Coordinates of C-alpha atoms in Angstrom, one line a residue:
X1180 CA -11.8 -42.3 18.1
X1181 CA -9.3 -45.2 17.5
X1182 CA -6.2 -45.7 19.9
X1183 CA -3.7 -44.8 16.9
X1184 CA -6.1 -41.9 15.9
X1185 CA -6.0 -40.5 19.7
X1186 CA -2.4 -41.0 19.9
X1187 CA -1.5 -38.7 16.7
X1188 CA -4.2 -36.1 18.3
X1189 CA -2.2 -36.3 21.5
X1190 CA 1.0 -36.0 19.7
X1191 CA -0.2 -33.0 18.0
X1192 CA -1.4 -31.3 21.2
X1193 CA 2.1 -31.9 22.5
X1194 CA 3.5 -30.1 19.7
X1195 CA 1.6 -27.4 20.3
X1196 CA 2.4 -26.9 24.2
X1197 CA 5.9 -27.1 22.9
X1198 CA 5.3 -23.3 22.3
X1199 CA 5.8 -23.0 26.3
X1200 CA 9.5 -23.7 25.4
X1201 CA 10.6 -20.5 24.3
X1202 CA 12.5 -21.1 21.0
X1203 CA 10.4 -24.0 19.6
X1204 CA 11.4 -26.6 17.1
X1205 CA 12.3 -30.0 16.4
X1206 CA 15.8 -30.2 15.6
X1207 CA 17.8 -32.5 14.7
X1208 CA 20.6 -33.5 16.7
X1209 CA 23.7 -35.6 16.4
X1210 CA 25.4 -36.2 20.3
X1211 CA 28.2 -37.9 20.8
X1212 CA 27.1 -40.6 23.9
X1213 CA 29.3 -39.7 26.9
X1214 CA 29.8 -41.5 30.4
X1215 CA 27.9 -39.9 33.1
X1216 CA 29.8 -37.6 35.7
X1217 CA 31.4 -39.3 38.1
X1218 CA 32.7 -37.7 41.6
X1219 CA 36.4 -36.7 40.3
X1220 CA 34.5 -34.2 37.9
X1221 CA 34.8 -32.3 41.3
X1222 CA 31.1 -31.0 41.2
X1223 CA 28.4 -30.4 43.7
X1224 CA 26.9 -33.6 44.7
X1225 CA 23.8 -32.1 44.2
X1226 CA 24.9 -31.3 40.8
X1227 CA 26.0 -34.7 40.0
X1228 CA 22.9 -36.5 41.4
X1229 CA 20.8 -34.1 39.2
X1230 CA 22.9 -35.1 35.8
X1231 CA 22.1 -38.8 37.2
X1232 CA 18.8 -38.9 36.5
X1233 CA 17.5 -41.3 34.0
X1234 CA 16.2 -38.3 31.7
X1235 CA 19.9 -37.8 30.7
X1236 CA 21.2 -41.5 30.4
X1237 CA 22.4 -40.4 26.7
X1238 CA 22.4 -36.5 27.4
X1239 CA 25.9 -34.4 27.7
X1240 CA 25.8 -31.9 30.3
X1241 CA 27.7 -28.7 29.9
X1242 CA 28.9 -26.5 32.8
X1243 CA 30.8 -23.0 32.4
X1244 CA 31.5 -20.7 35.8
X1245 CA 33.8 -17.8 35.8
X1246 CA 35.5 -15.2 37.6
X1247 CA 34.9 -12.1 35.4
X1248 CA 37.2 -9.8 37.4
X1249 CA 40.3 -11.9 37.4
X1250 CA 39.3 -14.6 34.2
X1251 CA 39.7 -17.6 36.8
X1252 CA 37.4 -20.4 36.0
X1253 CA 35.5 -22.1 38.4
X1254 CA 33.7 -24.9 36.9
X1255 CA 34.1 -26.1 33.4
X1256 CA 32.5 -28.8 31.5
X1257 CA 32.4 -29.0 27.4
X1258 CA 33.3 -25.2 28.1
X1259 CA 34.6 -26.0 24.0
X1260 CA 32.1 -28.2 22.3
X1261 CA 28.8 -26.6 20.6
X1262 CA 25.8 -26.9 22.4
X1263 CA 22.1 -26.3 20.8
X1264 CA 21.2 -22.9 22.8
X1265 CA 17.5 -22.2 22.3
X1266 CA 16.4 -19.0 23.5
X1267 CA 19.7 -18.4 25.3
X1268 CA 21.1 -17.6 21.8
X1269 CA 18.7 -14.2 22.5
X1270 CA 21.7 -12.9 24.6
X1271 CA 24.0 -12.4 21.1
X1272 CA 21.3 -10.7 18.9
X1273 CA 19.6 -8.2 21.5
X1274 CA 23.2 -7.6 22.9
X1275 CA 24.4 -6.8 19.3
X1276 CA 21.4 -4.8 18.7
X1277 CA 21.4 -2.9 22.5
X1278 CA 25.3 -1.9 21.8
X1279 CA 24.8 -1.1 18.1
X1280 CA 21.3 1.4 19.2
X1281 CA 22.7 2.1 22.4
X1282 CA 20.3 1.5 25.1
X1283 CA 18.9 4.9 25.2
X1284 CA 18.0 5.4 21.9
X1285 CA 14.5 5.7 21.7
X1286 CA 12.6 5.6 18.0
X1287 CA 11.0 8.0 17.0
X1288 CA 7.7 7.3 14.5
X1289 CA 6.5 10.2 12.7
X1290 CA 3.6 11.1 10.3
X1291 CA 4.2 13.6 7.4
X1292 CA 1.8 15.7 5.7
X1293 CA 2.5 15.0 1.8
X1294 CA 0.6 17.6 -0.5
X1295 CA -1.0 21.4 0.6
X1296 CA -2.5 22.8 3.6
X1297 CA -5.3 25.0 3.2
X1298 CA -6.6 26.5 6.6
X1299 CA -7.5 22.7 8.6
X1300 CA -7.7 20.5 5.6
X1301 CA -4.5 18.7 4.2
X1302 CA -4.8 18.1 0.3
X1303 CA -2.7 15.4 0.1
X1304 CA -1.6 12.6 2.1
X1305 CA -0.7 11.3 6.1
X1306 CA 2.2 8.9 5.3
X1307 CA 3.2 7.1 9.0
X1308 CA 6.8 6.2 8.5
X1309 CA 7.5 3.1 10.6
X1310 CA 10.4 2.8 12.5
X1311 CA 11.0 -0.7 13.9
X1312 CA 9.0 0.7 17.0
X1313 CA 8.5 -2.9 18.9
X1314 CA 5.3 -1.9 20.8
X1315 CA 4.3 1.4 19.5
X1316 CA 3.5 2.8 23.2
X1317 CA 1.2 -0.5 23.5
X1318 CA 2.7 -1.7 26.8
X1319 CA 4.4 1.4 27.7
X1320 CA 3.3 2.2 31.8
X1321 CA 2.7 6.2 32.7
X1322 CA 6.7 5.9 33.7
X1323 CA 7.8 4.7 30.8
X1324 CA 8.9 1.7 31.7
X1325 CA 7.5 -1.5 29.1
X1326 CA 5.2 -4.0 31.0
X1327 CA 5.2 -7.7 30.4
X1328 CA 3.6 -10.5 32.2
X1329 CA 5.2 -13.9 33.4
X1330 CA 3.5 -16.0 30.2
X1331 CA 3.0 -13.1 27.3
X1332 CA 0.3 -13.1 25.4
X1333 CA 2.2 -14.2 22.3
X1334 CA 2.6 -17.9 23.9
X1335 CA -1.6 -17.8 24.5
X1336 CA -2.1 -20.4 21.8
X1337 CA 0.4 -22.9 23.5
X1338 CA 0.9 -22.2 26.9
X1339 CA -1.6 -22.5 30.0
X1340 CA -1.7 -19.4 31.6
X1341 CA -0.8 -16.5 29.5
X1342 CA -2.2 -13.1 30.3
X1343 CA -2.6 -9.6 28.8
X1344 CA -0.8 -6.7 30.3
X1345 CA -3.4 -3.7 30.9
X1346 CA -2.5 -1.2 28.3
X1347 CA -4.3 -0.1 25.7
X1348 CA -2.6 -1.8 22.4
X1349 CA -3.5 1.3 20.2
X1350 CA -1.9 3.7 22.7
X1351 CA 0.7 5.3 20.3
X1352 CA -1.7 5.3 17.1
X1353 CA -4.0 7.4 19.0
X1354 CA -1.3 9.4 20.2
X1355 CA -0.1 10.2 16.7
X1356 CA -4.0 11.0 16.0
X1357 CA -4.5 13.6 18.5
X1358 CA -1.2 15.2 17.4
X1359 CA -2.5 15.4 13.5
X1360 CA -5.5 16.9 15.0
X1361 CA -3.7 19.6 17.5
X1362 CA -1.3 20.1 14.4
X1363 CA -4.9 22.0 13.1
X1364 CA -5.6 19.0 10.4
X1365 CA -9.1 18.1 10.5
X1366 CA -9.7 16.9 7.1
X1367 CA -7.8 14.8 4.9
X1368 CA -8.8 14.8 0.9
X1369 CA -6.5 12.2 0.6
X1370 CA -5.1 8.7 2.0
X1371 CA -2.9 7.3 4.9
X1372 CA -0.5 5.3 4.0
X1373 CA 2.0 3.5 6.0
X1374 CA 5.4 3.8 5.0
X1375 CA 7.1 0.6 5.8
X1376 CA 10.5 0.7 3.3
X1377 CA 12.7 0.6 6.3
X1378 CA 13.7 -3.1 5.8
X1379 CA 12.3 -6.3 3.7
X1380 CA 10.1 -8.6 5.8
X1381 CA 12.6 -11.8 5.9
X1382 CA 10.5 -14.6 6.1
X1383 CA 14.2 -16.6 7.1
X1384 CA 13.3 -14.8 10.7
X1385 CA 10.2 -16.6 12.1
X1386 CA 7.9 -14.6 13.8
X1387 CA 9.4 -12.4 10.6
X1388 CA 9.5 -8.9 12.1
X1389 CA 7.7 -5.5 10.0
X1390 CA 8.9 -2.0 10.5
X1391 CA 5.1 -1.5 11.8
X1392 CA 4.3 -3.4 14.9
X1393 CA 0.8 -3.5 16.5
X1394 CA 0.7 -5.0 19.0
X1395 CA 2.9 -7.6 18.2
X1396 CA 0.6 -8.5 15.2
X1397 CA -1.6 -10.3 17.0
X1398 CA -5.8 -10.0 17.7
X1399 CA -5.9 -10.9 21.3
X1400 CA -8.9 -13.0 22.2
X1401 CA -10.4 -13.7 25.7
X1402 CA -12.8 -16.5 26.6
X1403 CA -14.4 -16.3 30.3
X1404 CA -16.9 -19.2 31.3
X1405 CA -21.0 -18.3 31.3
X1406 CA -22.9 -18.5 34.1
X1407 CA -23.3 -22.5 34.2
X1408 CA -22.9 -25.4 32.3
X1409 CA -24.6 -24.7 29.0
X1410 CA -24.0 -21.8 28.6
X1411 CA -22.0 -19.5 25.8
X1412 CA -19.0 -18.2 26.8
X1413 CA -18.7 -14.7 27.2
X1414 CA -15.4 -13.1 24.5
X1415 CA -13.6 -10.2 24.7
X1416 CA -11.1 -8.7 22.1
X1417 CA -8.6 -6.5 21.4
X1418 CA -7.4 -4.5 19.4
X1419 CA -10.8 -3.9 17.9
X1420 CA -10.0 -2.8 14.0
X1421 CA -12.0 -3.1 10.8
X1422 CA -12.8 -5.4 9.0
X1423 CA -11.7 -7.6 11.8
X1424 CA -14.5 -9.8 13.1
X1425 CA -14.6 -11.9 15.7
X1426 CA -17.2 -15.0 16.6
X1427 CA -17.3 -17.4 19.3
X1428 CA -19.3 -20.7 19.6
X1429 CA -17.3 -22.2 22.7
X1430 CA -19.7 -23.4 25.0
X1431 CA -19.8 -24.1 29.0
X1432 CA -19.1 -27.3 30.2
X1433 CA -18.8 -28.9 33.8
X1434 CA -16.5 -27.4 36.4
X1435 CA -13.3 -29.7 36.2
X1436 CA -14.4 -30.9 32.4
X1437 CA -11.7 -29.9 29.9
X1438 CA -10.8 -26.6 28.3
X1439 CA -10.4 -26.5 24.7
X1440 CA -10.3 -23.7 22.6
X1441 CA -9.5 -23.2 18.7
X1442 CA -8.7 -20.6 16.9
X1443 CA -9.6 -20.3 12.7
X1444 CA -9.0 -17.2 11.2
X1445 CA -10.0 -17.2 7.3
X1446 CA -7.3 -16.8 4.8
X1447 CA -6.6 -12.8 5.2
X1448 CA -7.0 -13.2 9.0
X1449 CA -10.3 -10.9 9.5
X1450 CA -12.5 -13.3 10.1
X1451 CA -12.1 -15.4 13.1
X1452 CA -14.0 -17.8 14.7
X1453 CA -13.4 -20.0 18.2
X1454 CA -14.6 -23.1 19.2
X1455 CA -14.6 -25.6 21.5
X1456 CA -14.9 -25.8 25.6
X1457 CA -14.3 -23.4 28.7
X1458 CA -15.1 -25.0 32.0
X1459 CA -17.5 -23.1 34.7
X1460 CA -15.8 -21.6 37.4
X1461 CA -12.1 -21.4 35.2
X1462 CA -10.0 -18.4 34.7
X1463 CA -10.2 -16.6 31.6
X1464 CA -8.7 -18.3 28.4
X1465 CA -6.5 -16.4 26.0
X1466 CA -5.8 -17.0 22.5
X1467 CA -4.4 -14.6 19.9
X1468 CA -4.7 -14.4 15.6
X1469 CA -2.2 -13.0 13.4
X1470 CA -2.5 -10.3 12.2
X1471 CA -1.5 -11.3 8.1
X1472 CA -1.3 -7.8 6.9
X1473 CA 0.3 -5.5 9.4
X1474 CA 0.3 -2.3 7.1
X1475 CA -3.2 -2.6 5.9
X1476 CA -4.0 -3.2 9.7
X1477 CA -2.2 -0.1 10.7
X1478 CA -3.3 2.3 7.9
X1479 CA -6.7 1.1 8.9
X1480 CA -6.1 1.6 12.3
X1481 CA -4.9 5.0 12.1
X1482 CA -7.6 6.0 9.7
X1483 CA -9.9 5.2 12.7
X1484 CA -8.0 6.7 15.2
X1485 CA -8.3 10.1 13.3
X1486 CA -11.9 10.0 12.8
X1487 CA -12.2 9.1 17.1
X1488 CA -10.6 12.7 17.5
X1489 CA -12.5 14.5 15.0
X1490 CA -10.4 14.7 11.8
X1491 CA -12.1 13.1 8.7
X1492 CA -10.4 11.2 6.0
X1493 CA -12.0 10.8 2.1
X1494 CA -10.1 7.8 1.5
X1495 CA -12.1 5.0 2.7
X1496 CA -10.9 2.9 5.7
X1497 CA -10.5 -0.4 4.9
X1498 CA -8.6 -1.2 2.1
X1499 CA -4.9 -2.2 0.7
X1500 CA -2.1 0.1 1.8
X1501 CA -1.2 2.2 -0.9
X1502 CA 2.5 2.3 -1.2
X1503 CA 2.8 3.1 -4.5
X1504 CA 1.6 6.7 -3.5
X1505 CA 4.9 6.8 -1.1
X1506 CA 7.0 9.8 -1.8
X1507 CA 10.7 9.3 -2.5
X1508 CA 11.5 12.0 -0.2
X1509 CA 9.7 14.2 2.5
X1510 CA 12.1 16.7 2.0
X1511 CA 9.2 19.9 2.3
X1512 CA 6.9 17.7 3.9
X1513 CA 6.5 18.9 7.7
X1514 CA 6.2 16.5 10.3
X1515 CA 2.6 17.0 12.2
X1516 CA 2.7 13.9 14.8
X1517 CA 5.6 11.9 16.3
X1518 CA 5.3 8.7 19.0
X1519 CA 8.5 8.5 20.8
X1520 CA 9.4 5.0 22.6
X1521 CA 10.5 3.9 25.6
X1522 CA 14.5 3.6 25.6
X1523 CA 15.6 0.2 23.8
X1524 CA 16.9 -1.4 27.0
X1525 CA 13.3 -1.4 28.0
X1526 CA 11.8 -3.5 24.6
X1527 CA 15.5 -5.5 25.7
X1528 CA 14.2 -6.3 29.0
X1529 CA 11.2 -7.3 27.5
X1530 CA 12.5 -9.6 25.0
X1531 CA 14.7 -11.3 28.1
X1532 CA 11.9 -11.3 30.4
X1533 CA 9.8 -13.5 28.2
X1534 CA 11.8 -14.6 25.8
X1535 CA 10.2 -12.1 23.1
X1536 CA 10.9 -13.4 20.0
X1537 CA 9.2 -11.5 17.4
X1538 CA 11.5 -8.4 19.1
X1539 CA 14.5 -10.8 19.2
X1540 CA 14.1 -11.3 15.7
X1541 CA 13.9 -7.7 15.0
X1542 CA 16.9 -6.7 16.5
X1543 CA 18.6 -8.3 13.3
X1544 CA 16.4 -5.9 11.4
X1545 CA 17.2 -3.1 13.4
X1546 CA 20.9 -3.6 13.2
X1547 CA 20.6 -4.0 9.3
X1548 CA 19.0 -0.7 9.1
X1549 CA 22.4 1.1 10.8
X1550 CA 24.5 0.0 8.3
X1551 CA 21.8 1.8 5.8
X1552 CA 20.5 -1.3 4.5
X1553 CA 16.9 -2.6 4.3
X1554 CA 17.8 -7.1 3.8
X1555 CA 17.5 -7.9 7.2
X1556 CA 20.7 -10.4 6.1
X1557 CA 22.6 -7.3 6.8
X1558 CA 22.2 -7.5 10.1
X1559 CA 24.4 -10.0 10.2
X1560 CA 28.1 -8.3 9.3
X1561 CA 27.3 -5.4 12.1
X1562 CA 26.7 -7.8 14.6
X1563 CA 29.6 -10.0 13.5
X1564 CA 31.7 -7.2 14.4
X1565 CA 30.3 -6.5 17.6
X1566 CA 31.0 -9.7 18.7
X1567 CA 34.9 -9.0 17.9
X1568 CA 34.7 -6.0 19.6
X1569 CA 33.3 -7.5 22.8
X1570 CA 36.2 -10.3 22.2
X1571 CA 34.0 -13.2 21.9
X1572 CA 35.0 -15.9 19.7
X1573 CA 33.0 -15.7 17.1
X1574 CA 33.6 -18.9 15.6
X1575 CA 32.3 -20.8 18.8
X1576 CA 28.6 -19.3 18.0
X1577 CA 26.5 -20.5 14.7
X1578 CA 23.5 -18.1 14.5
X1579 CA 20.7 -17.7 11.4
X1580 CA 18.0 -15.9 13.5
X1581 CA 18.0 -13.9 16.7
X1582 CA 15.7 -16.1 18.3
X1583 CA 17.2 -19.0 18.6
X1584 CA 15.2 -21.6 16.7
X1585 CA 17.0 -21.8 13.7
X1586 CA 18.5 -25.6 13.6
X1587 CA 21.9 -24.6 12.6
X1588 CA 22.4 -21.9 15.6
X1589 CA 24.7 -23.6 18.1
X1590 CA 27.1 -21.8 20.6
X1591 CA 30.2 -23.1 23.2
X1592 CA 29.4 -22.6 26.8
X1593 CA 32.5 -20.6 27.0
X1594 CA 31.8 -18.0 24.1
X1595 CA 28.3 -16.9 26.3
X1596 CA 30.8 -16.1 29.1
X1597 CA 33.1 -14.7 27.4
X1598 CA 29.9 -12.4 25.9
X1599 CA 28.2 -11.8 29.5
X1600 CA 32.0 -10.9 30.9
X1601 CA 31.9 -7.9 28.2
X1602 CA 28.4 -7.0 30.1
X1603 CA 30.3 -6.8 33.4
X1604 CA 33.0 -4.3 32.4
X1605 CA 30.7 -1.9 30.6
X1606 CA 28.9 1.0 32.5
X1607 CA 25.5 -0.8 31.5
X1608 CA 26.4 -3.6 33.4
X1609 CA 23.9 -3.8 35.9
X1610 CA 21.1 -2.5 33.5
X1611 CA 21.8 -5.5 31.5
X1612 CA 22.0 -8.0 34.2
X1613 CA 18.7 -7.2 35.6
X1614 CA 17.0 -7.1 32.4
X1615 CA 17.5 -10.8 32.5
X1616 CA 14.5 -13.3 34.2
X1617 CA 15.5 -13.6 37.9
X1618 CA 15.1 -16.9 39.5
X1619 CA 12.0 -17.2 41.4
X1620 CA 10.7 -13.6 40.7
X1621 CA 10.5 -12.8 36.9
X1622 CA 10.1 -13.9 33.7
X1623 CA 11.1 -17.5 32.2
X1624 CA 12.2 -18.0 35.7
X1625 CA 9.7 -16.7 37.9
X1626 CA 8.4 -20.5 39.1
X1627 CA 11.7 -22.1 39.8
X1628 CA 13.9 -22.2 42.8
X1629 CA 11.1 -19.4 44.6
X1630 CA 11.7 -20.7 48.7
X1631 CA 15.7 -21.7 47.6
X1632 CA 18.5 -19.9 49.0
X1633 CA 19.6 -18.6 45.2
X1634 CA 16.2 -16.7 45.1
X1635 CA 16.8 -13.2 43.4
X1636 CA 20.6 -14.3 43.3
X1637 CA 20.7 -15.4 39.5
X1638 CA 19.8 -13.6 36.5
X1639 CA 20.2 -15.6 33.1
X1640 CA 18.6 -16.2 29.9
X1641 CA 16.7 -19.4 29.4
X1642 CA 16.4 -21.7 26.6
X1643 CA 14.1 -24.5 25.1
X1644 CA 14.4 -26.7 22.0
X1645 CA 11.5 -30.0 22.2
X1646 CA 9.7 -31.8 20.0
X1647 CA 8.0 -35.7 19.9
X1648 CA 9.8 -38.6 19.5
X1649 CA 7.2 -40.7 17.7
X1650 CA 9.3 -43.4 17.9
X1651 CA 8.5 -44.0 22.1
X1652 CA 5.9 -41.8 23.0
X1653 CA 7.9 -39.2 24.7
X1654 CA 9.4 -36.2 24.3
X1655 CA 12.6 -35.0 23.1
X1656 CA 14.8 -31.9 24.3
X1657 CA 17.3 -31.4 22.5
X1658 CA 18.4 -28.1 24.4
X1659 CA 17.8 -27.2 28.3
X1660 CA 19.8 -23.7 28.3
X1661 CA 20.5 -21.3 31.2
X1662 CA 22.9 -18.7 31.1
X1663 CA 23.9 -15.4 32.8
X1664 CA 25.2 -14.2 36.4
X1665 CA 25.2 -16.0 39.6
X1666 CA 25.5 -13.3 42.5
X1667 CA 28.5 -15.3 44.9
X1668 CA 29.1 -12.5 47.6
X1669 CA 27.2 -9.5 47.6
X1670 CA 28.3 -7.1 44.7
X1671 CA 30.2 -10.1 42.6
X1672 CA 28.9 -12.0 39.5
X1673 CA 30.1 -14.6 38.3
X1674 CA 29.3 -15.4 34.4
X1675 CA 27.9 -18.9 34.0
X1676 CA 26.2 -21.7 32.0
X1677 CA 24.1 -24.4 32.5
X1678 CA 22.4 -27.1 30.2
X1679 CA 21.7 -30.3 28.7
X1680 CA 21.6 -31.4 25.4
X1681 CA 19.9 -34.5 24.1
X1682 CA 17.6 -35.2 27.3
X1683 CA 14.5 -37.1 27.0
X1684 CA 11.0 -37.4 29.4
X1685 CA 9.7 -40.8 30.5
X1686 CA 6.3 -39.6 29.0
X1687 CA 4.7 -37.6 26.4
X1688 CA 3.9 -35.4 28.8
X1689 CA 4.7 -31.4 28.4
X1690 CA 5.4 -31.2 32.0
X1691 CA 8.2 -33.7 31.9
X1692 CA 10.3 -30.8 29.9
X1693 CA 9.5 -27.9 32.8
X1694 CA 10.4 -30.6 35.4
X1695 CA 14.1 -30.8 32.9
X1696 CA 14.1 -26.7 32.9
X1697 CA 13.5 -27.1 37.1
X1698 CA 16.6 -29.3 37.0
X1699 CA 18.7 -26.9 34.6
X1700 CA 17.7 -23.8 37.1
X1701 CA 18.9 -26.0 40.1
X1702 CA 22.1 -26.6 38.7
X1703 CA 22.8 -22.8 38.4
X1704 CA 21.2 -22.2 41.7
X1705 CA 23.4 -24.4 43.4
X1706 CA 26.1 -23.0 41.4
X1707 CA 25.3 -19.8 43.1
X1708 CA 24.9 -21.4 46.9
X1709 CA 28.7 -22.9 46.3
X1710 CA 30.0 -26.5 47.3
X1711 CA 28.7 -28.6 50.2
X1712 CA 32.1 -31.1 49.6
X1713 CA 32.6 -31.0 46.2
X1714 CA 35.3 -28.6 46.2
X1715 CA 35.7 -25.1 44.8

């Protein structure tokens, strides 16, 4: 392989591991090139020496700490100008969608029987009306809470280290089966359909979000080393559906030799093959597939599901989804299973905790749908006004998705305080502070700042926007975002921001950009420890 041709390969690779950075894309960025801070800025010295460094010779810092209780301001640096926010944008969308649900509504999937019973068959058809359900009882624990891991399995294609959580993905599709089949259905001369009209896919929103969601439509695929050198690796997947097939040719190499696995699904996504290198003695490697047709998937699913528990369907399982068979009304047609979810603040916490963005993305969805409309656009207007409600100036945020990828979404440092000092005066306050990753415990935050003195003292949203800068073989950040609550006394919060705009590594090197995110979390750890001599 050439040097040029190794270089692009690299490049490429690079791009890839930018999935780590929880709101991925190259942007691009105009930034005005500012003086570095100088001690009159009255900040930490710690502070200061960490906007020093030569990663940020042409970056602008910006730096927002407030009293939320009496509206003083601590700290304030381009409180006013727009910054790029990456994932911290997360914050606005699942805030508009937790106060628009309320964060103990719960959804409620059911399955109707359309046509005649006679005695325990149904002449007619099990239509499962979809309901925005983010997990569909696939991570839900035996108390109800939603369980997530430190990387989640939707980063497994980009990011070292991602793991499964234990449940069972079909979990609330074989609920709904065992509640057809206690409902005294046993046979079905008919079909399943899924009913998915409660909003458009919007392919604007990427991951774009469905109204059925299986595990967030994704196969999961785990690769664990052979016995030696050699030797074929050993898969295991997940969730096993039809026609879904899965085959492996990733071979054993030499302990410490490199780990390299591909995915290639064929066109429709059944048929998915891995390749490549797993060394002996390594952890397990995940990897995941999409899942291209999420309601064939599910009808297929729940086709399967039934037959498990004893209740036969004539319609055969794998196939289209049939929605032209949809009713257009159930009025008279009784409702014979239901899956109930886990209160929304838990799929919020989730989305926080790893920076979920298929469910940030759906909460656009989901707030469409309360205004009665199915164009996830609509989404839009209701959280508009939430924002006015919660007196954040809504001008000072640019948003076109709920992850915070889009390249137009920008916000002001002061607007995300102004949102997290609604938090603080609501009586979900602490519910929503500590769904957000804690620094060195959970989530995006888990590995930064874990022996400092801020440990378990602040709880923010991060945010990540990289890409390669072809031009000098290095990378580019054009966003490094924190931003959330520092605890200063016990029992008090301040609301705060921290980050960097228009950064750059020495290297083209993906762990350049964590050591920038271990700089942005030091700034709002220090933040939280207060001044050794820079004043308060």
């Amino acid at each position: 392989m050439s040097p040029s041709v190794t270089r692009r390969w690299e490049r490429r690779r690079v791009v890839g591991t930018l999935g780590l950075l929880l709101a991925v894309g190259i942007v691009v960025i105009g930034l005005v090139q500012l003086a570095p801070p100088t001690p009159e800025d009255g900040l930490d010295p710690r502070i200061t020496a960490i906007m020093r460094k030569p990663d940020y010779r042409h970056a602008q810092w910006g730096l927002f700490q407030q009293n939320p209780e009496t509206g003083e301001v601590i700290r304030s640096r381009y409180a006013d100008q727009f910054f790029i926010p990456g994932s911290v944008a997360k914050l606005f969308g699942v805030s508009g969608a937790w106060h628009t649900l309320g964060g103990g509504h719960r959804f409620v999937t059911p399955v109707r029987a359309v046509g005649r019973q006679r005695q325990n068959a149904l002449q007619g058809d099990l239509d499962l009306v979809a309901q925005g359900d983010l997990t569909l009882g696939g991570r839900t624990r035996k108390d109800g809470s939603v369980a997530f891991t430190t990387v989640d399995h939707t980063y497994a294609n980009t990011v070292p280290g991602a793991t499964l959580t234990p449940q069972n993905p079909l979990a609330g599709i074989d609920h709904l089966a065992r509640q057809v089949r206690d409902s005294g259905i046993r046979r079905v001369d008919g079909d399943v359909i899924v009913d998915a009209r409660l909003f458009q896919p919007d392919p604007v929103l990427d991951p774009t979000p469905t109204p059925l969601i299986i595990n967030d439509n994704v196969i999961d695929l785990l690769t664990s080393p052979g016995d030696k050198a050699g030797a074929p690796a050993r898969l295991e997947w997940r969730p096993k559906v039809a026609p879904y097939r899965v085959t492996s040719s990733v071979r054993t190499v030499a302990a410490g030799k490199p780990t390299d696995i591909s995915v290639t699904p064929s066109a429709n996504g059944t048929r998915i093959q891995l390749s490549g290198t797993i060394a002996a003695g390594s952890a397990p490697v995940l990897r995941v597939s999409p899942i291209k047709d999420p309601n064939a998937f599910g009808r297929t699913a729940m086709i399967e599901a039934l037959k498990r528990v004893g209740v036969e369907v004539s319609a055969a399982a794998v196939g289209g989804n049939p929605a032209d068979r949809l009713p257009d009304s159930y009025r008279g047609a009784p409702t014979v299973a239901r899956y109930t979810s886990p209160p929304y603040a838990q799929y919020a916490r989730l989305i926080f905790k790893v920076s979920h963005n298929l469910g940030a993305n759906l909460g656009i969805c989901l707030m469409a749908t309360s205004a009665t409309s199915s164009d996830c656009e609509a989404g839009f207007p209701v959280l508009a006004k939430f924002l006015d409600g919660a007196r954040v100036d809504r001008k000072a945020v640019q948003l076109a998705d709920g992850r915070g990828s889009n390249p137009v979404d920008r916000t002001t440092p002061r607007a995300l305080a102004q949102l997290l000092t609604y938090w603080q005066h609501t009586r979900e306050a602490e519910r929503f502070r500590t769904s957000l990753p804690v620094l060195g415990v959970d989530g995006s935050l888990a590995d930064s700042c874990r022996h400092c003195p801020a440990r378990g003292k602040v709880f923010a949203k991060t945010g990540t926007v990289a890409g390669v800068d072809a031009l000098n073989d290095r990378l580019t950040v054009g966003a490094e975002t924190t931003a959330g609550y520092v605890e200063t006394r016990r029992g008090h919060f301040d609301v705060f921001f921290a980050g960097v705009n228009g950064a750059s590594t020495p290297r083209l090197d993906i762990n350049d950009v964590l050591d920038i995110g271990n700089d942005v979390a030091g700034v709002a750890a220090h933040l939280q420890e207060g001044d050794t001599g820079g004043g308060r």
